[in-house]
Each structure stands twice: as C-alpha cells, then as structure tokens.
Amino acid sequence: MLSTIPADFSSGSLVDYDPFLCFESGFTLLWDYPELLSTTQSIEPAGSGSGSNETNQNGTNSNSSLDEPNQPLSVIDERKRRRMISNRESARRSRMRKQKHLENLRNQVNQLRVENRQLNNRLRFVVYHCHTVRTDNDRLRSEYSMLRQKLSDIRQILLFKQLQQFSSAWPCPNISHH
C-alpha cells in the first residue's frame, strides 16, 4: 500500500493526501494523468519473479526497456504507457472487427433464412405440381387400359360377325360316309 503513495510526500503530509483525488470529477483513468503514474509507480526488486525482466536461455535480458540500468524511470513509464495505449487501441480494433463480423454473420443468417423460405415455397409448388401430374398420369393410364380393352372387345365382336357371315354365305355339304 505504501508503494502507491507518492515518494515526495513527507510523513506529515500523508494526512492531507487523498488517493481518490482523480475520482472527484467522475471516474477517470489513472493513465490519463502521467504525472501521477510517474510518481506513484513502484519499482519491483530485480528478483521479484514478475516475468518482465527474467533472462532467456542465452542469459540476455528479454525486456528491452530494462537493458540499460541507467535509464530514467520516466522513460520506462512512458514506454509502459504507450504500450498500454497501443494494447487498448488494438483491443478496440479487435472488438470492432468482432462486432462487424457478428453483424455480417447476422446478415448472412437473415439472407439464408429468406433464401430457405423461398426454396421451401418452390419445393412445395414442385411437389404439388408433381402430385397433380402423377394423378393425371394415373388417370390417363387407367383410361388407356380401359380403351384398349374396349378396342380388343370390339375387334373380337367384328371377327365373330365376319365368321358368322362367312359361314352363312358358304354352305357346307353334308358328306356322309357309309
């Protein structure tokens, strides 16, 4: 907790220190006040294990901001502040891309629903038309079969009448064999 109190305060002025001073006009962000960041920033010991200044396998420092131990604290703070702002902008762009992608997907879903409805209507029409054609086809086949049978019956009747006329026109002599 003491690391958040500015270093230039004397112990007597701690009574007057208001840590919520930046919230008087509503919630503001601490990084909007770089002078507060530079005075309230705590410095971790070199072996604290935070991961920011650990060495890689070659034994060199992986954090370029701490390569030079003589760099002033404000330069490091400025880099952190810039990185934080950059990360925020990147996150904002990512959220906007995600929102646009979601909007595109919603539009695509709506278009596909409309297309699906149209295809279903066309399918119903085609099925209805197919059913009508099958019904007509069945009726025509039945009519064809009935007419064919009638034609066959008429042919047999005509053939029988022709045989009758032929047999009546040509008398057969009775031949007796004894």
Short mmCIF file of N, CA and C in Angstrom, two decimals:
data_model
loop_
_atom_site.label_atom_id
_atom_site.label_comp_id
_atom_site.label_asym_id
_atom_site.label_seq_id
_atom_site.Cartn_x
_atom_site.Cartn_y
_atom_site.Cartn_z
N MET A 1 0.82 -1.19 0.00
CA MET A 1 0.00 0.00 0.00
C MET A 1 0.86 1.24 0.00
N LEU A 2 1.98 1.20 0.68
CA LEU A 2 2.84 2.37 0.73
C LEU A 2 3.45 2.68 -0.62
N SER A 3 3.54 1.68 -1.49
CA SER A 3 4.14 1.93 -2.79
C SER A 3 3.24 2.79 -3.67
N THR A 4 1.98 2.97 -3.31
CA THR A 4 1.08 3.79 -4.10
C THR A 4 1.09 5.25 -3.66
N ILE A 5 1.73 5.54 -2.55
CA ILE A 5 1.80 6.92 -2.06
C ILE A 5 2.99 7.58 -2.74
N PRO A 6 2.82 8.78 -3.27
CA PRO A 6 3.94 9.45 -3.93
C PRO A 6 5.15 9.56 -3.02
N ALA A 7 6.32 9.39 -3.61
CA ALA A 7 7.56 9.36 -2.84
C ALA A 7 7.92 10.72 -2.29
N ASP A 8 7.46 11.80 -2.89
CA ASP A 8 7.87 13.12 -2.43
C ASP A 8 7.02 13.64 -1.27
N PHE A 9 6.10 12.85 -0.76
CA PHE A 9 5.31 13.26 0.39
C PHE A 9 6.11 13.03 1.66
N SER A 10 6.05 13.94 2.53
CA SER A 10 6.65 13.71 3.85
C SER A 10 5.63 13.01 4.71
N SER A 11 6.07 12.43 5.80
CA SER A 11 5.15 11.68 6.64
C SER A 11 4.08 12.59 7.24
N GLY A 12 4.35 13.87 7.39
CA GLY A 12 3.37 14.79 7.94
C GLY A 12 2.29 15.15 6.94
N SER A 13 2.60 15.07 5.67
CA SER A 13 1.61 15.47 4.67
C SER A 13 0.71 14.31 4.25
N LEU A 14 0.89 13.14 4.82
CA LEU A 14 0.05 12.00 4.50
C LEU A 14 -1.39 12.23 4.92
N VAL A 15 -1.60 13.04 5.92
CA VAL A 15 -2.94 13.32 6.39
C VAL A 15 -3.73 14.05 5.30
N ASP A 16 -3.05 14.93 4.57
CA ASP A 16 -3.71 15.72 3.52
C ASP A 16 -3.83 14.95 2.20
N TYR A 17 -3.20 13.83 2.08
CA TYR A 17 -3.19 13.08 0.81
C TYR A 17 -4.54 12.39 0.60
N ASP A 18 -5.12 12.62 -0.57
CA ASP A 18 -6.39 12.00 -0.93
C ASP A 18 -6.13 11.07 -2.12
N PRO A 19 -6.09 9.74 -1.90
CA PRO A 19 -5.79 8.83 -3.00
C PRO A 19 -6.90 8.79 -4.05
N PHE A 20 -8.08 9.33 -3.73
CA PHE A 20 -9.20 9.30 -4.67
C PHE A 20 -9.41 10.66 -5.32
N LEU A 21 -8.37 11.47 -5.32
CA LEU A 21 -8.44 12.80 -5.89
C LEU A 21 -8.80 12.75 -7.37
N CYS A 22 -8.31 11.76 -8.07
CA CYS A 22 -8.59 11.67 -9.51
C CYS A 22 -10.03 11.26 -9.79
N PHE A 23 -10.82 10.89 -8.76
CA PHE A 23 -12.21 10.47 -8.97
C PHE A 23 -13.21 11.58 -8.64
N GLU A 24 -12.73 12.78 -8.30
CA GLU A 24 -13.64 13.85 -7.91
C GLU A 24 -14.59 14.24 -9.02
N SER A 25 -14.13 14.28 -10.27
CA SER A 25 -15.00 14.69 -11.38
C SER A 25 -15.56 13.47 -12.09
N GLY A 26 -15.76 12.38 -11.40
CA GLY A 26 -16.22 11.13 -12.01
C GLY A 26 -15.04 10.18 -12.11
N PHE A 27 -15.29 9.01 -12.62
CA PHE A 27 -14.22 8.04 -12.73
C PHE A 27 -13.34 8.40 -13.90
N THR A 28 -12.09 8.66 -13.61
CA THR A 28 -11.12 8.91 -14.66
C THR A 28 -10.06 7.84 -14.58
N LEU A 29 -9.34 7.71 -15.61
CA LEU A 29 -8.32 6.67 -15.66
C LEU A 29 -6.99 7.22 -15.19
N LEU A 30 -6.30 6.43 -14.44
CA LEU A 30 -5.03 6.86 -13.86
C LEU A 30 -4.01 7.18 -14.94
N TRP A 31 -4.07 6.47 -16.06
CA TRP A 31 -3.09 6.70 -17.12
C TRP A 31 -3.38 7.99 -17.89
N ASP A 32 -4.52 8.63 -17.61
CA ASP A 32 -4.80 9.93 -18.20
C ASP A 32 -3.98 11.02 -17.50
N TYR A 33 -3.38 10.68 -16.37
CA TYR A 33 -2.55 11.62 -15.61
C TYR A 33 -1.13 11.05 -15.49
N PRO A 34 -0.29 11.26 -16.50
CA PRO A 34 1.05 10.66 -16.45
C PRO A 34 1.88 11.15 -15.27
N GLU A 35 1.58 12.35 -14.77
CA GLU A 35 2.35 12.82 -13.62
C GLU A 35 2.06 11.97 -12.38
N LEU A 36 0.85 11.44 -12.28
CA LEU A 36 0.54 10.55 -11.16
C LEU A 36 1.22 9.20 -11.35
N LEU A 37 1.24 8.73 -12.59
CA LEU A 37 1.87 7.44 -12.84
C LEU A 37 3.36 7.47 -12.52
N SER A 38 4.03 8.54 -12.90
CA SER A 38 5.47 8.58 -12.71
C SER A 38 5.84 8.72 -11.24
N THR A 39 4.97 9.32 -10.42
CA THR A 39 5.32 9.49 -9.01
C THR A 39 4.80 8.35 -8.15
N THR A 40 3.78 7.64 -8.61
CA THR A 40 3.22 6.59 -7.77
C THR A 40 3.68 5.21 -8.20
N GLN A 41 4.47 5.11 -9.24
CA GLN A 41 4.91 3.82 -9.75
C GLN A 41 5.88 3.18 -8.76
N SER A 42 5.65 1.93 -8.45
CA SER A 42 6.56 1.23 -7.56
C SER A 42 7.56 0.45 -8.40
N ILE A 43 8.74 0.29 -7.90
CA ILE A 43 9.78 -0.45 -8.60
C ILE A 43 9.97 -1.76 -7.89
N GLU A 44 9.82 -2.86 -8.64
CA GLU A 44 9.99 -4.19 -8.04
C GLU A 44 11.47 -4.51 -7.97
N PRO A 45 11.86 -5.30 -6.98
CA PRO A 45 13.26 -5.74 -6.90
C PRO A 45 13.60 -6.61 -8.12
N ALA A 46 14.84 -6.71 -8.44
CA ALA A 46 15.30 -7.41 -9.64
C ALA A 46 14.89 -8.87 -9.63
N GLY A 47 14.83 -9.52 -8.52
CA GLY A 47 14.49 -10.94 -8.46
C GLY A 47 13.07 -11.20 -8.00
N SER A 48 12.12 -10.32 -8.29
CA SER A 48 10.78 -10.49 -7.76
C SER A 48 9.98 -11.55 -8.48
N GLY A 49 10.41 -11.98 -9.66
CA GLY A 49 9.72 -13.05 -10.37
C GLY A 49 8.50 -12.56 -11.14
N SER A 50 8.45 -11.30 -11.49
CA SER A 50 7.29 -10.79 -12.21
C SER A 50 7.28 -11.24 -13.65
N GLY A 51 8.40 -11.68 -14.15
CA GLY A 51 8.47 -12.18 -15.51
C GLY A 51 8.87 -11.10 -16.49
N SER A 52 8.83 -9.84 -16.10
CA SER A 52 9.12 -8.78 -17.05
C SER A 52 10.61 -8.61 -17.29
N ASN A 53 11.42 -9.03 -16.33
CA ASN A 53 12.85 -8.84 -16.53
C ASN A 53 13.62 -10.14 -16.34
N GLU A 54 12.96 -11.25 -16.60
CA GLU A 54 13.67 -12.52 -16.49
C GLU A 54 14.57 -12.71 -17.70
N THR A 55 15.62 -13.46 -17.55
CA THR A 55 16.56 -13.68 -18.65
C THR A 55 16.14 -14.91 -19.42
N ASN A 56 16.45 -14.89 -20.72
CA ASN A 56 16.12 -16.06 -21.54
C ASN A 56 17.25 -17.08 -21.44
N GLN A 57 17.23 -18.11 -22.25
CA GLN A 57 18.20 -19.19 -22.13
C GLN A 57 19.62 -18.73 -22.46
N ASN A 58 19.78 -17.69 -23.25
CA ASN A 58 21.11 -17.20 -23.60
C ASN A 58 21.71 -16.35 -22.49
N GLY A 59 20.91 -16.01 -21.47
CA GLY A 59 21.42 -15.21 -20.37
C GLY A 59 21.27 -13.73 -20.63
N THR A 60 20.64 -13.33 -21.74
CA THR A 60 20.43 -11.91 -22.01
C THR A 60 19.06 -11.53 -21.50
N ASN A 61 18.88 -10.28 -21.23
CA ASN A 61 17.62 -9.78 -20.70
C ASN A 61 16.61 -9.72 -21.82
N SER A 62 15.40 -10.30 -21.60
CA SER A 62 14.38 -10.35 -22.64
C SER A 62 13.56 -9.07 -22.68
N ASN A 63 13.63 -8.22 -21.68
CA ASN A 63 12.88 -6.97 -21.67
C ASN A 63 13.82 -5.85 -22.11
N SER A 64 13.54 -5.30 -23.30
CA SER A 64 14.47 -4.32 -23.86
C SER A 64 14.46 -3.02 -23.07
N SER A 65 13.36 -2.72 -22.35
CA SER A 65 13.30 -1.46 -21.61
C SER A 65 14.22 -1.48 -20.39
N LEU A 66 14.61 -2.63 -19.94
CA LEU A 66 15.48 -2.70 -18.76
C LEU A 66 16.90 -3.09 -19.13
N ASP A 67 17.24 -3.07 -20.43
CA ASP A 67 18.60 -3.42 -20.84
C ASP A 67 19.61 -2.45 -20.26
N GLU A 68 19.26 -1.19 -20.23
CA GLU A 68 20.19 -0.20 -19.70
C GLU A 68 19.74 0.19 -18.30
N PRO A 69 20.48 -0.16 -17.29
CA PRO A 69 20.06 0.14 -15.92
C PRO A 69 20.05 1.63 -15.62
N ASN A 70 20.71 2.45 -16.42
CA ASN A 70 20.79 3.88 -16.15
C ASN A 70 19.62 4.66 -16.76
N GLN A 71 18.65 3.95 -17.40
CA GLN A 71 17.53 4.67 -17.99
C GLN A 71 16.69 5.29 -16.89
N PRO A 72 16.23 6.49 -17.10
CA PRO A 72 15.38 7.10 -16.07
C PRO A 72 14.03 6.38 -15.99
N LEU A 73 13.43 6.45 -14.83
CA LEU A 73 12.16 5.77 -14.58
C LEU A 73 11.05 6.32 -15.48
N SER A 74 11.07 7.60 -15.81
CA SER A 74 10.01 8.19 -16.63
C SER A 74 10.03 7.64 -18.05
N VAL A 75 11.18 7.27 -18.60
CA VAL A 75 11.25 6.69 -19.94
C VAL A 75 10.58 5.32 -19.93
N ILE A 76 10.87 4.54 -18.90
CA ILE A 76 10.24 3.22 -18.77
C ILE A 76 8.73 3.39 -18.60
N ASP A 77 8.33 4.35 -17.76
CA ASP A 77 6.90 4.61 -17.57
C ASP A 77 6.24 5.05 -18.87
N GLU A 78 6.93 5.86 -19.63
CA GLU A 78 6.38 6.32 -20.91
C GLU A 78 6.20 5.15 -21.87
N ARG A 79 7.17 4.26 -21.88
CA ARG A 79 7.06 3.07 -22.74
C ARG A 79 5.88 2.21 -22.31
N LYS A 80 5.74 2.00 -21.01
CA LYS A 80 4.61 1.22 -20.49
C LYS A 80 3.29 1.89 -20.84
N ARG A 81 3.25 3.22 -20.68
CA ARG A 81 2.03 3.96 -21.00
C ARG A 81 1.70 3.83 -22.49
N ARG A 82 2.70 3.97 -23.34
CA ARG A 82 2.48 3.83 -24.79
C ARG A 82 2.03 2.41 -25.14
N ARG A 83 2.65 1.42 -24.51
CA ARG A 83 2.28 0.03 -24.75
C ARG A 83 0.84 -0.21 -24.31
N MET A 84 0.47 0.36 -23.15
CA MET A 84 -0.88 0.21 -22.64
C MET A 84 -1.89 0.85 -23.61
N ILE A 85 -1.57 2.04 -24.10
CA ILE A 85 -2.45 2.72 -25.05
C ILE A 85 -2.54 1.92 -26.34
N SER A 86 -1.41 1.43 -26.79
CA SER A 86 -1.38 0.61 -28.01
C SER A 86 -2.22 -0.65 -27.83
N ASN A 87 -2.08 -1.30 -26.67
CA ASN A 87 -2.87 -2.50 -26.39
C ASN A 87 -4.37 -2.18 -26.36
N ARG A 88 -4.71 -1.04 -25.78
CA ARG A 88 -6.12 -0.63 -25.73
C ARG A 88 -6.67 -0.41 -27.13
N GLU A 89 -5.90 0.28 -27.95
CA GLU A 89 -6.33 0.53 -29.34
C GLU A 89 -6.47 -0.78 -30.10
N SER A 90 -5.53 -1.66 -29.88
CA SER A 90 -5.59 -2.97 -30.54
C SER A 90 -6.82 -3.74 -30.10
N ALA A 91 -7.12 -3.70 -28.81
CA ALA A 91 -8.30 -4.38 -28.28
C ALA A 91 -9.58 -3.74 -28.84
N ARG A 92 -9.58 -2.40 -28.94
CA ARG A 92 -10.74 -1.71 -29.51
C ARG A 92 -10.94 -2.11 -30.97
N ARG A 93 -9.85 -2.14 -31.74
CA ARG A 93 -9.96 -2.57 -33.14
C ARG A 93 -10.45 -4.01 -33.23
N SER A 94 -9.94 -4.84 -32.33
CA SER A 94 -10.37 -6.25 -32.31
C SER A 94 -11.85 -6.36 -32.00
N ARG A 95 -12.33 -5.58 -31.03
CA ARG A 95 -13.76 -5.59 -30.71
C ARG A 95 -14.59 -5.11 -31.89
N MET A 96 -14.10 -4.08 -32.57
CA MET A 96 -14.84 -3.57 -33.73
C MET A 96 -14.88 -4.61 -34.85
N ARG A 97 -13.74 -5.29 -35.08
CA ARG A 97 -13.71 -6.35 -36.10
C ARG A 97 -14.69 -7.46 -35.72
N LYS A 98 -14.69 -7.83 -34.45
CA LYS A 98 -15.59 -8.88 -33.98
C LYS A 98 -17.04 -8.45 -34.15
N GLN A 99 -17.34 -7.20 -33.82
CA GLN A 99 -18.70 -6.69 -33.95
C GLN A 99 -19.12 -6.67 -35.42
N LYS A 100 -18.21 -6.24 -36.30
CA LYS A 100 -18.53 -6.22 -37.73
C LYS A 100 -18.73 -7.64 -38.25
N HIS A 101 -17.88 -8.56 -37.80
CA HIS A 101 -18.01 -9.97 -38.21
C HIS A 101 -19.35 -10.53 -37.74
N LEU A 102 -19.73 -10.22 -36.50
CA LEU A 102 -21.01 -10.68 -35.96
C LEU A 102 -22.17 -10.09 -36.77
N GLU A 103 -22.07 -8.82 -37.12
CA GLU A 103 -23.11 -8.18 -37.92
C GLU A 103 -23.20 -8.85 -39.30
N ASN A 104 -22.05 -9.14 -39.90
CA ASN A 104 -22.03 -9.84 -41.19
C ASN A 104 -22.67 -11.22 -41.07
N LEU A 105 -22.36 -11.92 -39.99
CA LEU A 105 -22.95 -13.25 -39.79
C LEU A 105 -24.47 -13.15 -39.61
N ARG A 106 -24.93 -12.14 -38.86
CA ARG A 106 -26.37 -11.96 -38.70
C ARG A 106 -27.05 -11.67 -40.03
N ASN A 107 -26.41 -10.81 -40.84
CA ASN A 107 -26.96 -10.52 -42.17
C ASN A 107 -27.01 -11.77 -43.02
N GLN A 108 -25.94 -12.54 -42.94
CA GLN A 108 -25.89 -13.79 -43.72
C GLN A 108 -26.98 -14.76 -43.25
N VAL A 109 -27.20 -14.85 -41.95
CA VAL A 109 -28.27 -15.71 -41.42
C VAL A 109 -29.62 -15.26 -41.95
N ASN A 110 -29.86 -13.94 -41.94
CA ASN A 110 -31.14 -13.43 -42.43
C ASN A 110 -31.31 -13.73 -43.92
N GLN A 111 -30.24 -13.53 -44.71
CA GLN A 111 -30.31 -13.82 -46.14
C GLN A 111 -30.57 -15.31 -46.37
N LEU A 112 -29.91 -16.15 -45.61
CA LEU A 112 -30.10 -17.59 -45.76
C LEU A 112 -31.51 -18.02 -45.35
N ARG A 113 -32.07 -17.37 -44.34
CA ARG A 113 -33.45 -17.67 -43.94
C ARG A 113 -34.43 -17.31 -45.05
N VAL A 114 -34.21 -16.14 -45.67
CA VAL A 114 -35.09 -15.71 -46.77
C VAL A 114 -34.95 -16.70 -47.93
N GLU A 115 -33.71 -17.04 -48.26
CA GLU A 115 -33.48 -18.00 -49.35
C GLU A 115 -34.09 -19.36 -49.02
N ASN A 116 -33.97 -19.79 -47.79
CA ASN A 116 -34.55 -21.07 -47.36
C ASN A 116 -36.07 -21.05 -47.50
N ARG A 117 -36.69 -19.94 -47.09
CA ARG A 117 -38.15 -19.80 -47.21
C ARG A 117 -38.57 -19.85 -48.68
N GLN A 118 -37.81 -19.17 -49.54
CA GLN A 118 -38.12 -19.19 -50.97
C GLN A 118 -37.98 -20.59 -51.55
N LEU A 119 -36.92 -21.28 -51.16
CA LEU A 119 -36.70 -22.64 -51.66
C LEU A 119 -37.79 -23.59 -51.16
N ASN A 120 -38.21 -23.43 -49.91
CA ASN A 120 -39.30 -24.25 -49.38
C ASN A 120 -40.60 -24.00 -50.15
N ASN A 121 -40.87 -22.75 -50.47
CA ASN A 121 -42.07 -22.43 -51.25
C ASN A 121 -41.98 -23.06 -52.64
N ARG A 122 -40.82 -22.96 -53.27
CA ARG A 122 -40.64 -23.57 -54.59
C ARG A 122 -40.79 -25.08 -54.51
N LEU A 123 -40.24 -25.67 -53.47
CA LEU A 123 -40.34 -27.12 -53.30
C LEU A 123 -41.80 -27.55 -53.13
N ARG A 124 -42.55 -26.80 -52.31
CA ARG A 124 -43.97 -27.12 -52.14
C ARG A 124 -44.72 -27.03 -53.47
N PHE A 125 -44.41 -26.00 -54.26
CA PHE A 125 -45.04 -25.85 -55.56
C PHE A 125 -44.70 -27.03 -56.47
N VAL A 126 -43.43 -27.40 -56.51
CA VAL A 126 -42.99 -28.51 -57.37
C VAL A 126 -43.62 -29.82 -56.90
N VAL A 127 -43.68 -30.05 -55.60
CA VAL A 127 -44.29 -31.28 -55.08
C VAL A 127 -45.77 -31.31 -55.43
N TYR A 128 -46.45 -30.17 -55.27
CA TYR A 128 -47.86 -30.11 -55.63
C TYR A 128 -48.04 -30.39 -57.12
N HIS A 129 -47.22 -29.75 -57.95
CA HIS A 129 -47.29 -29.95 -59.40
C HIS A 129 -47.00 -31.42 -59.75
N CYS A 130 -46.01 -31.99 -59.12
CA CYS A 130 -45.65 -33.39 -59.35
C CYS A 130 -46.82 -34.30 -58.98
N HIS A 131 -47.46 -34.04 -57.86
CA HIS A 131 -48.61 -34.82 -57.43
C HIS A 131 -49.75 -34.71 -58.45
N THR A 132 -49.98 -33.51 -58.95
CA THR A 132 -51.02 -33.29 -59.95
C THR A 132 -50.71 -34.06 -61.23
N VAL A 133 -49.46 -34.01 -61.66
CA VAL A 133 -49.05 -34.72 -62.87
C VAL A 133 -49.19 -36.23 -62.68
N ARG A 134 -48.80 -36.74 -61.51
CA ARG A 134 -48.93 -38.18 -61.25
C ARG A 134 -50.41 -38.61 -61.25
N THR A 135 -51.22 -37.79 -60.64
CA THR A 135 -52.66 -38.10 -60.62
C THR A 135 -53.21 -38.14 -62.04
N ASP A 136 -52.86 -37.13 -62.82
CA ASP A 136 -53.30 -37.11 -64.23
C ASP A 136 -52.75 -38.30 -65.00
N ASN A 137 -51.50 -38.62 -64.75
CA ASN A 137 -50.85 -39.76 -65.43
C ASN A 137 -51.56 -41.06 -65.06
N ASP A 138 -51.85 -41.25 -63.79
CA ASP A 138 -52.56 -42.47 -63.35
C ASP A 138 -53.95 -42.55 -64.01
N ARG A 139 -54.65 -41.41 -64.06
CA ARG A 139 -55.97 -41.38 -64.68
C ARG A 139 -55.87 -41.73 -66.16
N LEU A 140 -54.86 -41.17 -66.84
CA LEU A 140 -54.69 -41.44 -68.28
C LEU A 140 -54.30 -42.90 -68.53
N ARG A 141 -53.47 -43.46 -67.68
CA ARG A 141 -53.11 -44.89 -67.84
C ARG A 141 -54.33 -45.78 -67.67
N SER A 142 -55.12 -45.46 -66.68
CA SER A 142 -56.34 -46.24 -66.45
C SER A 142 -57.28 -46.12 -67.65
N GLU A 143 -57.44 -44.89 -68.15
CA GLU A 143 -58.30 -44.66 -69.31
C GLU A 143 -57.74 -45.40 -70.54
N TYR A 144 -56.43 -45.38 -70.70
CA TYR A 144 -55.78 -46.08 -71.81
C TYR A 144 -56.07 -47.59 -71.72
N SER A 145 -55.91 -48.13 -70.53
CA SER A 145 -56.14 -49.55 -70.33
C SER A 145 -57.60 -49.91 -70.64
N MET A 146 -58.53 -49.08 -70.19
CA MET A 146 -59.94 -49.33 -70.43
C MET A 146 -60.26 -49.25 -71.93
N LEU A 147 -59.72 -48.22 -72.59
CA LEU A 147 -59.96 -48.08 -74.03
C LEU A 147 -59.33 -49.22 -74.83
N ARG A 148 -58.20 -49.67 -74.41
CA ARG A 148 -57.54 -50.78 -75.09
C ARG A 148 -58.39 -52.06 -74.98
N GLN A 149 -58.93 -52.28 -73.77
CA GLN A 149 -59.79 -53.44 -73.57
C GLN A 149 -61.05 -53.34 -74.43
N LYS A 150 -61.64 -52.15 -74.50
CA LYS A 150 -62.82 -51.96 -75.34
C LYS A 150 -62.49 -52.23 -76.80
N LEU A 151 -61.34 -51.74 -77.27
CA LEU A 151 -60.91 -51.97 -78.64
C LEU A 151 -60.74 -53.47 -78.91
N SER A 152 -60.15 -54.17 -77.96
CA SER A 152 -59.96 -55.61 -78.12
C SER A 152 -61.32 -56.31 -78.19
N ASP A 153 -62.25 -55.90 -77.34
CA ASP A 153 -63.59 -56.49 -77.36
C ASP A 153 -64.29 -56.22 -78.69
N ILE A 154 -64.17 -55.01 -79.20
CA ILE A 154 -64.80 -54.66 -80.47
C ILE A 154 -64.19 -55.47 -81.60
N ARG A 155 -62.91 -55.69 -81.59
CA ARG A 155 -62.25 -56.50 -82.62
C ARG A 155 -62.76 -57.94 -82.59
N GLN A 156 -62.90 -58.47 -81.41
CA GLN A 156 -63.41 -59.84 -81.29
C GLN A 156 -64.85 -59.94 -81.81
N ILE A 157 -65.65 -58.94 -81.49
CA ILE A 157 -67.03 -58.94 -81.96
C ILE A 157 -67.07 -58.87 -83.49
N LEU A 158 -66.25 -58.00 -84.06
CA LEU A 158 -66.19 -57.88 -85.51
C LEU A 158 -65.71 -59.18 -86.15
N LEU A 159 -64.72 -59.77 -85.58
CA LEU A 159 -64.19 -61.03 -86.12
C LEU A 159 -65.27 -62.13 -86.06
N PHE A 160 -65.98 -62.19 -84.97
CA PHE A 160 -67.04 -63.19 -84.81
C PHE A 160 -68.14 -62.96 -85.84
N LYS A 161 -68.52 -61.68 -86.04
CA LYS A 161 -69.55 -61.37 -87.04
C LYS A 161 -69.08 -61.72 -88.44
N GLN A 162 -67.84 -61.48 -88.74
CA GLN A 162 -67.30 -61.84 -90.05
C GLN A 162 -67.33 -63.35 -90.25
N LEU A 163 -67.00 -64.08 -89.23
CA LEU A 163 -67.03 -65.55 -89.31
C LEU A 163 -68.46 -66.04 -89.52
N GLN A 164 -69.38 -65.40 -88.83
CA GLN A 164 -70.79 -65.78 -88.99
C GLN A 164 -71.26 -65.50 -90.41
N GLN A 165 -70.90 -64.35 -90.93
CA GLN A 165 -71.30 -64.03 -92.30
C GLN A 165 -70.63 -64.98 -93.29
N PHE A 166 -69.41 -65.32 -93.06
CA PHE A 166 -68.70 -66.21 -93.96
C PHE A 166 -69.30 -67.61 -93.91
N SER A 167 -69.59 -68.05 -92.72
CA SER A 167 -70.16 -69.39 -92.59
C SER A 167 -71.59 -69.45 -93.14
N SER A 168 -72.36 -68.42 -93.04
CA SER A 168 -73.72 -68.43 -93.58
C SER A 168 -73.70 -68.27 -95.09
N ALA A 169 -72.72 -67.62 -95.63
CA ALA A 169 -72.64 -67.43 -97.07
C ALA A 169 -72.09 -68.66 -97.77
N TRP A 170 -71.44 -69.49 -97.17
CA TRP A 170 -70.81 -70.69 -97.76
C TRP A 170 -71.41 -71.92 -97.13
N PRO A 171 -72.34 -72.55 -97.84
CA PRO A 171 -72.97 -73.73 -97.24
C PRO A 171 -72.02 -74.93 -97.28
N CYS A 172 -72.09 -75.68 -96.31
CA CYS A 172 -71.24 -76.88 -96.20
C CYS A 172 -72.11 -78.09 -96.56
N PRO A 173 -71.73 -78.87 -97.57
CA PRO A 173 -72.48 -80.09 -97.89
C PRO A 173 -72.28 -81.14 -96.84
N ASN A 174 -73.33 -81.86 -96.60
CA ASN A 174 -73.23 -82.95 -95.62
C ASN A 174 -72.68 -84.17 -96.35
N ILE A 175 -71.62 -84.54 -95.95
CA ILE A 175 -70.99 -85.71 -96.56
C ILE A 175 -71.17 -86.87 -95.62
N SER A 176 -71.75 -87.84 -96.12
CA SER A 176 -71.92 -88.99 -95.28
C SER A 176 -71.05 -90.10 -95.81
N HIS A 177 -70.49 -90.74 -94.95
CA HIS A 177 -69.54 -91.79 -95.31
C HIS A 177 -70.17 -93.12 -95.07
N HIS A 178 -70.93 -93.65 -95.26
CA HIS A 178 -71.36 -95.04 -95.17
C HIS A 178 -72.07 -95.41 -96.31
#
